Amino acid sequence: TQALVGQLLQARHSAVQAGAGGGAARWLLLLTARPDFTPPWAADELTTLGLERLEPDEVAAMVRAGVGGNGVLSQPLLDAVLQRADGVPLFVEEVTRVLVEAGAFAADAAAAEVDILATLRDLLTARLDQLSYGARETAQLAAVLGREFRYEILRAVAGKSDAVLRDDLSALTGAGLVYHRRSARSEAFVFKHALLREVAYETMLRPARAQVHRRVAAALRERFADIARQQPELLAQHHERGAEPEAAVIYWKLAGDRAMVRGAYPESVQLFERGLGLVRTLPAAGGGAARELELLESLGTTMLATRGYAAPEVEELFGRASRLCEVLGEDAPARVLHGVWGVALSRSDRDGTARLLPSFERLGRTSTDPVDLITAHAMPGVHRFFSGDFAAARDLLDQASAWVRTKGYQRFLDEFGYDGGIYPFAYLMWSEWILGHTDRARAVRDEMVQLAETNRNVYGLAIANGFAANLTHALHDVPGALAVTERAIAMASEQKLYFWLATGMCLHGWAVGVGGNPDAGVGELQAGLALFHGTGMRATYAYHLSMLAEVHLARGDTDASLALIDEGLGMAEELLDCFYVAELQRLKGECKLHVGQRAVAEAFFRTALELAHDQGARAYALRAATSLARLYAGTSRRVEARAALAPLLAGFDEGRDTHDVRAATELLDAIA
């Protein structure tokens, strides 16, 4: 049931993301559960109502309804029921049934002579004891299958003829213990309530019960492949309760991977943790260490998607996985490398990322697996990007994206549900824009978004939305930024992807701020940066700080803007992430110009222009040259202004419709 509810919630999320109407997204799902059940779903998706015990008059009404015309309800007898039932509806129902069958409500019955069993379990056990041996045995077998059980599966494990099994089930239905349910798919039966199924289950001796679980697991695996494929958690439970821990671990992992594919991240975490709890009972030399490594890979991937690469638990999981690789004498597999790398990258750790580069190089030389080759090229490409070597980054990311288009990667995505292959496209898009290839950047963005929408993977869509928003910022496309960030924020909020929620809030705040409402923009940017900081993420933090600095500058608060820019430049001196330093230097020049420090502003513009030239970052260079030319435009240095801007602008044969190119063109025309 829990898995089904998870699927229903995921279907709702998908409907919202697909833009379905409000009516399609407004669902009411009513469930009942024991008091000790802890819902794994987000708190804002559910409301919990505690069911109170029945009042004495409500108990009396239930007893009278149960007695009906079958006898007389005396006050002493009613008092006895009230005392024993303790307001529990199921107990009231069962006590009444037992008393009716015992003739306690006959006119000549004496309440004092009626034995009302002390607990509900006693009552239910007594009812089972009244069955024939065969019917009771069938009830026990059915209880191993679950609250609801299919007839064909029961027959596969019962070892009884169809006629005998039918007679047993008729006895159970006649006694009101199970209900018959027919559907188009299969014939099934349901225990009247969960506690009755538990009592039947617990009346079996533990060794006999474990043996039945093993028989059920074998039957499901060998004769009901559809169930084994679609409900691996069911086989995991039977193997675990059948004292077959190694097989159980395999199926817990399959169940977690399947939940991950559906985007049911909280459920997948529970399933992987269930497997990890069991794998520690296996001997390391007998395959336990290898199984633990597989589970750590999968759990770590789920956690980094939901809690971010910088989360301490993500670091711990991939750290354990790395140590296990050393114990096993193996190179770390791609997903472990990716996780360890992600932790170091998220913290913008220069040394930590550099130490991993030889592992990626070795992986690229020795493997032919598409996922390995994506990892081997994409991670060094991202490293080059943050280091400011954009041409090298583009070449590596272009190679990585080619492997994402393969069937091998699609099989990986179908099996594990992590669409990290969107990242090479995302950083390739950004690199192309920085290098001055606007049309290519747009083409990569369009392919990235189309691929993510085709794959329909929640995390892949979050990556695509987040980086598409970055391109709207780069193009100074305020309406586009508002549209894409609203989608990004809605999806990240639904899925509790806090890093992507933070980036969406920052970009949306920037668009609001430069779009005419700087006060509102500042508030949203500050909230986004606070959430960003809370995730522990340091990579791109200075980039997002610059958005707040830009909005502060737009509202005339140069002191606040300069403080943020200096914070970003300070981070770049210590951390890996320095891809945006040229822009931070230019923005600092704009702040100095705003307060009349023209010579200081010129120095910062020139620094930005020189760095952008060194990096081959033509988009940044065009902005710096435009700022410098604008500084000169109102002076006698108009020739220098043209000399700074004209050659750069002439090199832009793409993106003539963009904000930066139009601004540069208009300025050049004005100083002709």
XYZ file of C-alpha atoms in Angstrom:
672
model
C 0.000 0.000 0.000
C 2.800 2.396 0.866
C 4.435 1.833 -2.523
C 1.111 2.402 -4.278
C 0.554 5.686 -2.435
C 4.072 6.739 -3.421
C 3.232 6.039 -7.060
C -0.011 8.029 -6.791
C 1.816 11.021 -5.302
C 4.439 10.827 -8.036
C 1.664 10.761 -10.645
C 0.247 13.910 -9.072
C 3.658 15.608 -9.150
C 4.046 14.659 -12.816
C 0.615 16.079 -13.611
C 1.533 19.365 -11.966
C 4.856 19.520 -13.809
C 3.161 18.763 -17.117
C 0.922 21.781 -16.609
C -2.299 19.901 -15.951
C -5.264 21.927 -14.809
C -5.927 22.607 -11.165
C -8.692 20.019 -11.085
C -6.299 17.278 -12.185
C -3.906 18.129 -9.374
C -6.445 18.425 -6.535
C -6.777 14.936 -5.109
C -8.211 13.635 -1.858
C -6.839 10.281 -0.730
C -8.139 8.864 2.566
C -6.020 6.217 4.303
C -6.137 4.445 7.651
C -3.092 3.228 9.542
C -1.958 2.048 12.948
C -0.889 4.728 15.443
C 2.754 3.629 15.221
C 2.905 4.168 11.446
C 5.171 7.062 10.390
C 4.214 8.436 6.957
C 7.300 8.727 4.695
C 5.721 11.501 2.614
C 6.257 15.225 2.985
C 4.358 16.790 5.869
C 2.741 19.424 3.660
C 1.202 16.707 1.507
C -0.919 15.151 4.232
C -3.047 15.831 7.256
C -3.056 13.322 10.119
C -6.229 12.814 12.152
C -6.122 10.702 15.295
C -9.162 8.438 15.743
C -10.418 8.621 19.310
C -11.839 5.690 21.251
C -15.603 5.236 21.164
C -17.731 6.769 23.901
C -19.849 4.365 26.055
C -23.082 5.304 24.266
C -21.395 4.624 20.896
C -20.201 1.211 22.134
C -23.728 0.409 23.338
C -25.134 1.377 19.932
C -22.655 -0.943 18.193
C -23.500 -3.861 20.505
C -27.251 -3.368 20.009
C -26.759 -3.273 16.251
C -24.700 -6.470 16.435
C -27.284 -8.282 18.557
C -30.175 -7.104 16.437
C -33.087 -9.504 16.877
C -30.896 -12.371 18.061
C -31.458 -11.911 21.770
C -31.732 -9.615 24.751
C -28.990 -7.164 25.772
C -28.899 -6.992 29.585
C -27.182 -4.140 31.380
C -24.690 -6.404 33.219
C -23.640 -7.904 29.912
C -23.338 -4.481 28.296
C -21.226 -3.292 31.228
C -18.933 -6.283 30.775
C -18.484 -5.442 27.082
C -17.819 -1.781 27.891
C -15.150 -2.758 30.388
C -13.366 -5.183 28.077
C -13.676 -3.300 24.764
C -12.092 -0.073 26.071
C -13.712 1.898 23.258
C -11.892 0.004 20.447
C -14.397 -0.511 17.573
C -12.831 -3.727 16.317
C -12.861 -5.242 19.810
C -16.525 -4.271 20.247
C -17.386 -5.956 16.956
C -15.501 -9.149 17.750
C -16.756 -9.379 21.348
C -20.324 -9.001 20.126
C -19.817 -11.700 17.506
C -18.362 -14.137 20.051
C -21.183 -13.470 22.506
C -23.864 -13.960 19.850
C -22.291 -17.263 18.805
C -22.063 -18.341 22.487
C -25.748 -17.612 23.062
C -24.985 -14.979 25.685
C -27.911 -12.855 24.581
C -30.467 -15.581 25.024
C -33.281 -14.566 27.377
C -32.230 -17.112 30.010
C -28.448 -16.460 29.817
C -26.630 -15.150 32.874
C -24.061 -12.448 32.232
C -21.852 -13.683 35.063
C -21.367 -17.022 33.317
C -20.194 -15.517 30.020
C -16.434 -15.635 29.510
C -15.331 -12.489 27.603
C -11.719 -12.965 26.626
C -9.413 -10.271 27.906
C -7.800 -9.122 24.643
C -8.750 -8.798 21.037
C -5.929 -11.142 20.045
C -7.395 -13.760 22.366
C -10.755 -13.345 20.645
C -9.282 -13.665 17.174
C -7.143 -16.653 18.157
C -10.254 -18.338 19.552
C -12.048 -17.798 16.262
C -9.170 -19.361 14.330
C -9.118 -22.316 16.747
C -12.738 -23.053 15.867
C -11.730 -23.807 12.263
C -10.799 -27.218 10.931
C -7.105 -28.027 10.785
C -7.027 -27.588 6.991
C -8.839 -24.239 7.016
C -6.604 -22.938 9.818
C -3.489 -24.024 7.912
C -4.744 -22.243 4.787
C -5.415 -19.103 6.841
C -1.818 -19.247 8.078
C -0.427 -19.693 4.561
C -2.563 -16.809 3.345
C -1.344 -14.652 6.214
C 2.225 -15.095 4.980
C 1.139 -13.663 1.628
C -0.326 -10.553 3.214
C -3.588 -8.832 4.066
C -4.752 -9.346 0.472
C -3.683 -12.437 -1.422
C -4.194 -13.769 -4.918
C -5.707 -17.214 -5.226
C -3.221 -18.339 -7.862
C -0.261 -17.519 -5.611
C -1.857 -19.224 -2.612
C -2.434 -22.342 -4.688
C 1.200 -22.261 -5.883
C 2.508 -22.443 -2.310
C -0.247 -24.407 -0.524
C 0.479 -27.824 -1.993
C -3.254 -28.642 -1.950
C -5.653 -29.607 -4.685
C -7.961 -26.955 -6.050
C -11.017 -28.635 -4.494
C -9.482 -28.844 -1.000
C -8.202 -25.279 -1.176
C -11.628 -24.045 -2.274
C -13.260 -25.820 0.668
C -10.804 -24.178 3.074
C -11.477 -20.742 1.639
C -15.223 -21.318 1.817
C -14.813 -22.074 5.523
C -12.817 -18.881 6.011
C -15.322 -16.735 4.146
C -18.216 -18.415 5.928
C -16.640 -17.581 9.286
C -16.282 -13.956 8.233
C -12.498 -14.078 8.424
C -11.788 -13.283 4.774
C -13.705 -11.671 1.948
C -13.784 -12.851 -1.645
C -12.730 -10.275 -4.212
C -12.949 -10.729 -7.949
C -11.358 -8.451 -10.513
C -10.607 -8.503 -14.200
C -6.977 -9.320 -13.458
C -7.162 -12.091 -10.902
C -9.182 -13.685 -8.147
C -8.183 -12.525 -4.676
C -9.186 -12.687 -1.031
C -8.766 -10.150 1.771
C -8.528 -10.692 5.505
C -11.325 -8.829 7.230
C -8.816 -6.674 9.062
C -5.052 -6.445 9.459
C -5.009 -7.685 13.057
C -6.761 -10.891 12.067
C -4.080 -11.504 9.475
C -1.390 -10.842 12.117
C -2.931 -13.294 14.557
C -3.084 -16.011 11.887
C 0.531 -15.247 10.980
C 1.772 -15.388 14.561
C 0.111 -18.710 15.342
C 2.683 -20.384 13.094
C 5.958 -21.531 14.605
C 8.840 -19.379 13.459
C 10.744 -22.125 11.529
C 7.573 -23.126 9.685
C 6.812 -19.506 8.925
C 10.299 -18.911 7.495
C 9.941 -21.996 5.309
C 6.668 -20.689 3.883
C 8.279 -17.314 3.164
C 11.002 -19.085 1.212
C 8.387 -21.021 -0.770
C 6.527 -17.807 -1.543
C 9.696 -16.044 -2.686
C 10.602 -18.962 -4.956
C 7.100 -19.090 -6.417
C 7.043 -15.355 -7.120
C 10.463 -15.476 -8.705
C 9.831 -18.544 -10.858
C 6.129 -18.367 -11.710
C 5.051 -14.734 -11.281
C 7.730 -12.746 -13.067
C 5.462 -9.698 -13.390
C 5.232 -9.375 -9.608
C 8.960 -9.948 -9.160
C 9.656 -7.216 -11.694
C 7.070 -4.677 -10.538
C 7.187 -5.324 -6.767
C 10.750 -6.317 -5.851
C 10.114 -5.088 -2.301
C 7.635 -7.967 -1.909
C 10.320 -10.527 -2.701
C 12.717 -8.673 -0.419
C 10.306 -9.045 2.485
C 9.764 -12.768 1.873
C 13.477 -13.469 1.503
C 14.262 -11.481 4.642
C 11.580 -13.218 6.730
C 12.609 -16.519 5.202
C 16.137 -16.089 6.618
C 17.694 -15.515 3.178
C 19.413 -12.165 3.791
C 21.629 -12.088 0.693
C 18.667 -12.516 -1.648
C 16.705 -9.967 0.402
C 19.479 -7.390 0.003
C 19.406 -7.828 -3.774
C 15.676 -7.190 -3.929
C 15.744 -4.258 -1.482
C 18.214 -2.587 -3.804
C 16.081 -3.351 -6.864
C 13.063 -1.896 -5.069
C 14.995 1.258 -4.154
C 16.265 1.679 -7.697
C 12.730 1.274 -9.017
C 11.440 3.944 -6.615
C 14.294 6.209 -7.715
C 13.263 5.799 -11.363
C 9.753 6.959 -10.420
C 11.190 9.965 -8.591
C 9.858 8.632 -5.270
C 12.988 9.724 -3.422
C 11.841 9.404 0.231
C 10.594 5.879 -0.465
C 13.831 4.919 -2.221
C 15.850 6.127 0.784
C 13.817 3.874 3.097
C 14.270 0.868 0.812
C 18.024 1.337 0.432
C 18.412 1.806 4.184
C 16.419 -1.392 4.765
C 18.913 -3.218 2.564
C 21.890 -1.614 4.292
C 20.566 -2.648 7.674
C 20.457 -6.234 6.464
C 23.692 -6.305 4.477
C 25.716 -5.792 7.640
C 24.644 -9.262 8.760
C 26.403 -10.788 5.737
C 30.059 -11.841 5.890
C 32.238 -9.339 4.015
C 34.211 -12.122 2.346
C 31.020 -13.785 1.144
C 29.890 -10.862 -0.958
C 28.569 -8.636 1.797
C 31.057 -5.850 1.083
C 30.216 -5.826 -2.620
C 26.476 -5.700 -1.853
C 27.031 -2.880 0.637
C 28.968 -0.927 -1.988
C 26.082 -1.228 -4.454
C 23.594 0.002 -1.858
C 25.834 2.884 -0.804
C 26.150 3.961 -4.452
C 22.389 4.002 -4.893
C 21.545 5.586 -1.539
C 24.243 8.216 -1.979
C 22.912 9.093 -5.437
C 19.393 9.479 -4.052
C 20.613 11.645 -1.189
C 22.693 13.936 -3.361
C 19.662 14.488 -5.587
C 17.433 15.472 -2.662
C 19.793 16.982 -0.084
C 22.562 18.307 -2.289
C 26.154 17.294 -2.873
C 27.371 19.279 0.125
C 25.164 17.521 2.691
C 27.229 15.771 5.441
C 25.296 12.523 4.999
C 26.179 12.482 1.285
C 29.858 12.885 2.120
C 29.624 10.105 4.700
C 27.910 7.683 2.312
C 30.372 8.169 -0.532
C 33.277 8.174 1.916
C 32.184 4.743 3.143
C 31.809 3.609 -0.455
C 35.360 4.762 -1.259
C 36.773 2.925 1.742
C 34.927 -0.231 0.709
C 36.530 0.002 -2.736
C 39.913 0.022 -1.049
C 38.960 -3.010 1.059
C 37.819 -4.834 -2.067
C 40.965 -3.820 -3.950
C 38.927 -2.231 -6.743
C 38.891 1.116 -8.497
C 35.914 3.200 -7.457
C 33.027 2.773 -9.936
C 31.692 5.782 -11.837
C 28.816 6.510 -9.462
C 31.122 6.504 -6.432
C 33.613 8.739 -8.219
C 30.753 11.005 -9.222
C 29.534 11.222 -5.636
C 32.960 11.905 -4.102
C 33.605 14.438 -6.841
C 30.235 16.077 -6.250
C 31.026 16.605 -2.565
C 34.387 18.216 -3.384
C 32.933 20.306 -6.216
C 29.986 21.547 -4.175
C 32.462 22.876 -1.623
C 34.557 24.350 -4.435
C 37.538 22.442 -3.054
C 40.518 23.046 -5.365
C 42.732 20.330 -3.915
C 39.918 17.810 -3.447
C 38.761 18.065 -7.050
C 42.313 18.064 -8.418
C 43.107 14.808 -6.569
C 40.274 13.068 -8.406
C 41.273 14.091 -11.933
C 43.733 11.170 -12.420
C 40.939 8.727 -11.524
C 38.746 10.180 -14.266
C 41.611 10.018 -16.731
C 42.221 6.366 -15.850
C 38.501 5.590 -16.156
C 38.420 7.128 -19.626
C 41.384 5.020 -20.744
C 40.229 1.685 -19.388
C 36.447 1.615 -19.838
C 34.103 1.407 -22.805
C 30.932 1.790 -20.755
C 28.957 4.917 -21.791
C 28.275 5.994 -18.206
C 31.954 5.647 -17.312
C 32.935 7.676 -20.374
C 30.412 10.395 -19.556
C 31.897 10.622 -16.069
C 35.476 10.502 -17.351
C 34.935 13.469 -19.672
C 32.263 15.515 -17.897
C 33.923 15.842 -14.494
C 37.250 17.188 -15.855
C 35.183 19.393 -18.173
C 33.323 20.890 -15.233
C 36.655 21.355 -13.440
C 37.982 23.312 -16.423
C 34.788 25.383 -16.478
C 35.079 26.501 -12.869
C 38.798 27.148 -13.376
C 37.961 29.535 -16.236
C 39.347 27.384 -19.081
C 36.160 27.518 -21.110
C 37.450 26.214 -24.463
C 38.894 23.072 -22.875
C 35.696 22.676 -20.868
C 33.614 22.882 -24.029
C 35.643 20.181 -25.800
C 35.427 17.733 -22.892
C 31.731 18.383 -22.277
C 30.951 17.980 -25.959
C 32.513 14.506 -25.841
C 30.584 13.642 -22.681
C 27.262 14.770 -24.151
C 27.794 12.494 -27.161
C 27.826 9.475 -24.813
C 24.613 10.658 -23.157
C 22.839 10.153 -26.480
C 23.621 6.421 -26.487
C 21.350 3.487 -25.664
C 23.806 2.447 -22.953
C 23.127 5.624 -21.011
C 19.380 5.208 -21.487
C 19.607 1.721 -19.973
C 21.452 3.189 -16.991
C 18.740 5.821 -16.552
C 15.978 3.206 -16.793
C 17.703 1.050 -14.188
C 18.859 3.633 -11.654
C 16.667 6.698 -12.239
C 19.435 9.321 -11.992
C 19.618 11.622 -15.019
C 23.015 13.137 -14.290
C 23.671 13.021 -18.037
C 21.920 16.387 -18.261
C 24.923 18.035 -16.584
C 27.290 17.826 -19.598
C 24.705 19.628 -21.724
C 24.182 22.241 -18.999
C 27.842 23.186 -18.649
C 28.404 22.877 -22.402
C 25.584 25.396 -22.939
C 27.114 27.821 -20.441
C 30.627 27.413 -21.895
C 29.382 28.105 -25.425
C 27.706 31.317 -24.315
C 30.763 32.546 -22.409
C 32.913 31.805 -25.487
C 30.599 34.040 -27.497
C 28.635 31.347 -29.343
C 25.113 32.391 -28.432
C 23.307 30.407 -31.124
C 25.171 27.234 -30.172
C 24.351 27.835 -26.513
C 20.668 28.150 -27.368
C 20.793 24.974 -29.457
C 22.421 23.022 -26.604
C 19.840 24.419 -24.175
C 16.991 23.306 -26.445
C 18.453 19.796 -26.747
C 19.022 19.647 -22.983
C 15.453 20.634 -22.175
C 14.008 18.286 -24.794
C 16.113 15.396 -23.482
C 15.045 16.066 -19.888
C 11.388 16.284 -20.871
C 11.654 13.063 -22.875
C 13.335 11.221 -19.996
C 10.788 12.624 -17.512
C 13.241 12.171 -14.672
C 12.577 14.565 -11.800
C 16.217 15.359 -11.092
C 17.066 15.719 -14.773
C 14.216 18.201 -15.188
C 15.497 20.162 -12.191
C 18.977 20.401 -13.749
C 17.545 21.449 -17.115
C 15.286 24.111 -15.614
C 18.045 25.471 -13.394
C 20.610 25.858 -16.156
C 18.068 27.121 -18.685
C 17.412 29.880 -16.142
C 21.163 30.624 -16.055
C 21.099 31.218 -19.800
C 18.187 33.646 -19.509
C 20.268 35.547 -16.951
C 23.247 35.556 -19.290
C 21.066 36.868 -22.122
C 19.427 39.407 -19.784
C 16.094 37.912 -20.841
C 13.934 39.061 -17.931
C 10.576 37.663 -19.174
C 12.242 34.359 -20.022
C 13.891 34.225 -16.609
C 10.586 34.818 -14.843
C 8.872 32.063 -16.822
C 11.521 29.368 -16.426
C 12.234 30.100 -12.754
C 8.559 29.922 -11.851
C 8.493 26.393 -13.298
C 11.770 25.544 -11.583
C 10.599 26.815 -8.193
C 7.277 24.945 -8.431
C 8.965 21.642 -9.252
C 11.788 22.018 -6.732
C 9.241 22.849 -4.029
C 7.125 19.805 -4.918
C 10.100 17.455 -4.875
C 11.947 19.049 -1.918
C 15.048 19.671 -4.078
C 16.373 22.500 -1.946
C 19.484 23.366 -3.936
C 17.435 23.835 -7.088
C 14.822 25.755 -5.128
C 17.555 28.125 -3.914
C 18.944 28.732 -7.403
C 15.436 29.260 -8.778
C 14.668 31.812 -6.067
C 17.905 33.697 -6.740
C 17.325 33.912 -10.484
C 13.666 34.814 -10.037
C 14.644 37.512 -7.533
C 17.163 38.914 -10.018
C 14.523 39.051 -12.758
C 12.046 40.755 -10.428
C 14.713 43.205 -9.252
C 16.070 44.316 -12.620
C 12.570 44.138 -14.062
C 11.386 47.117 -12.042
C 10.820 45.983 -8.452
C 14.269 46.024 -6.808
C 12.985 45.889 -3.226
C 11.044 42.683 -3.878
C 13.978 41.305 -5.839
C 16.390 41.924 -2.970
C 14.091 40.128 -0.527
C 13.746 37.067 -2.726
C 17.459 36.976 -3.515
C 18.357 37.150 0.166
C 15.973 34.283 0.932
C 17.402 32.221 -1.929
C 20.984 32.870 -0.864
C 20.154 31.911 2.728
C 18.712 28.614 1.505
C 21.689 28.191 -0.832
C 24.070 28.749 2.074
C 22.116 26.274 4.182
C 22.733 23.498 1.655
C 26.491 23.941 2.148
C 26.985 24.689 -1.555
C 29.930 26.947 -2.439
C 30.275 26.374 -6.173
C 28.368 29.139 -8.060
C 27.699 30.939 -4.758
C 29.703 33.983 -5.875
C 27.793 33.934 -9.171
C 24.487 34.099 -7.315
C 25.865 36.798 -4.995
C 26.526 38.909 -8.080
C 22.802 38.921 -8.868
C 22.034 40.514 -5.517
C 24.900 42.981 -6.073
C 23.437 43.881 -9.463
C 19.984 44.558 -8.001
C 21.446 46.607 -5.136
C 23.315 48.666 -7.722
C 20.098 49.161 -9.683
C 18.452 50.604 -6.578
C 21.458 52.861 -5.875
C 22.886 51.024 -2.866
C 26.512 50.845 -3.970
C 27.858 50.031 -0.493
C 25.742 46.875 -0.291
C 26.691 45.972 -3.849
C 30.432 46.440 -3.240
C 30.320 44.349 -0.074
C 28.767 41.445 -1.967
C 31.207 41.741 -4.877
C 34.177 41.769 -2.505
C 32.772 38.689 -0.768
C 32.535 36.913 -4.113
C 36.062 37.947 -5.165
C 37.405 36.807 -1.804
C 35.844 33.388 -2.280
C 37.367 33.129 -5.775
C 40.864 33.647 -4.350
C 40.507 30.587 -2.131
C 38.138 28.264 -3.970
C 37.987 26.389 -7.252
C 35.071 28.483 -8.496
C 36.543 31.505 -10.301
C 34.624 31.342 -13.597
C 32.767 34.595 -12.866
C 35.682 36.732 -11.664
C 35.812 38.863 -14.831
C 32.165 39.804 -14.369
C 32.665 40.529 -10.665
C 35.546 42.859 -11.557
C 33.388 44.629 -14.136
C 30.508 45.011 -11.684
C 32.917 46.462 -9.135
C 33.959 49.000 -11.761
C 30.306 49.904 -12.322
C 29.913 50.508 -8.571
C 32.973 52.762 -8.517
C 31.707 54.650 -11.538
C 28.352 55.121 -9.823
C 30.051 57.014 -6.971
C 32.203 59.087 -9.330
C 35.508 57.217 -9.000
C 36.177 57.157 -12.747
C 39.871 56.258 -12.611
C 39.250 53.389 -10.219
C 36.338 52.210 -12.370
C 38.554 52.265 -15.470
C 41.120 50.067 -13.713
C 38.509 47.469 -12.825
C 37.070 47.506 -16.361
C 40.528 46.953 -17.828
C 41.247 44.142 -15.357
C 37.987 42.472 -16.319
C 38.720 42.889 -20.033
C 42.239 41.462 -19.774
C 41.080 38.450 -17.759
C 38.233 37.778 -20.186
C 40.694 37.944 -23.130
C 43.021 35.501 -21.358
C 40.117 33.091 -20.791
C 38.756 33.405 -24.313
C 35.532 34.554 -22.654
C 34.232 36.777 -25.451
C 30.836 37.338 -23.786
C 32.519 38.697 -20.662
C 34.991 40.668 -22.771
C 32.174 42.336 -24.699
C 30.534 43.448 -21.469
C 33.809 44.783 -20.061
C 34.623 46.583 -23.321
C 31.120 48.089 -23.398
C 31.537 49.382 -19.837
C 34.948 50.821 -20.706
C 33.692 52.427 -23.922
C 30.744 53.927 -22.093
C 33.179 55.442 -19.583
C 35.160 57.018 -22.415
C 32.163 58.026 -24.511
C 31.479 61.317 -22.761
C 35.124 62.395 -22.829
C 37.815 63.186 -25.336
C 38.754 59.509 -25.443
C 36.066 58.505 -27.925
C 38.686 57.019 -30.255
C 39.855 54.747 -27.427
C 36.240 53.835 -26.807
C 35.801 52.687 -30.383
C 39.128 50.867 -30.319
C 38.084 48.949 -27.211
C 34.663 47.953 -28.474
C 34.633 47.736 -32.278
C 36.962 44.710 -32.778
C 35.138 42.680 -30.168
C 31.715 43.487 -31.534
C 32.819 42.650 -35.074
C 33.639 39.138 -33.928
C 30.049 38.422 -32.867
C 28.376 36.737 -35.810
C 25.904 35.050 -33.427
C 23.418 36.506 -30.977
C 22.934 39.811 -32.753
C 19.501 40.023 -31.109
C 20.802 39.711 -27.552
C 20.805 42.435 -24.900
C 24.612 42.719 -24.753
C 25.199 42.866 -28.499
C 22.388 45.385 -29.004
C 23.742 47.576 -26.188
C 27.262 47.465 -27.625
C 25.994 48.213 -31.136
C 23.944 51.203 -29.968
C 26.893 52.578 -28.016
C 29.260 52.149 -30.961
C 26.826 53.946 -33.246
C 26.501 56.771 -30.711
C 30.263 57.400 -30.567
C 30.859 57.040 -34.310
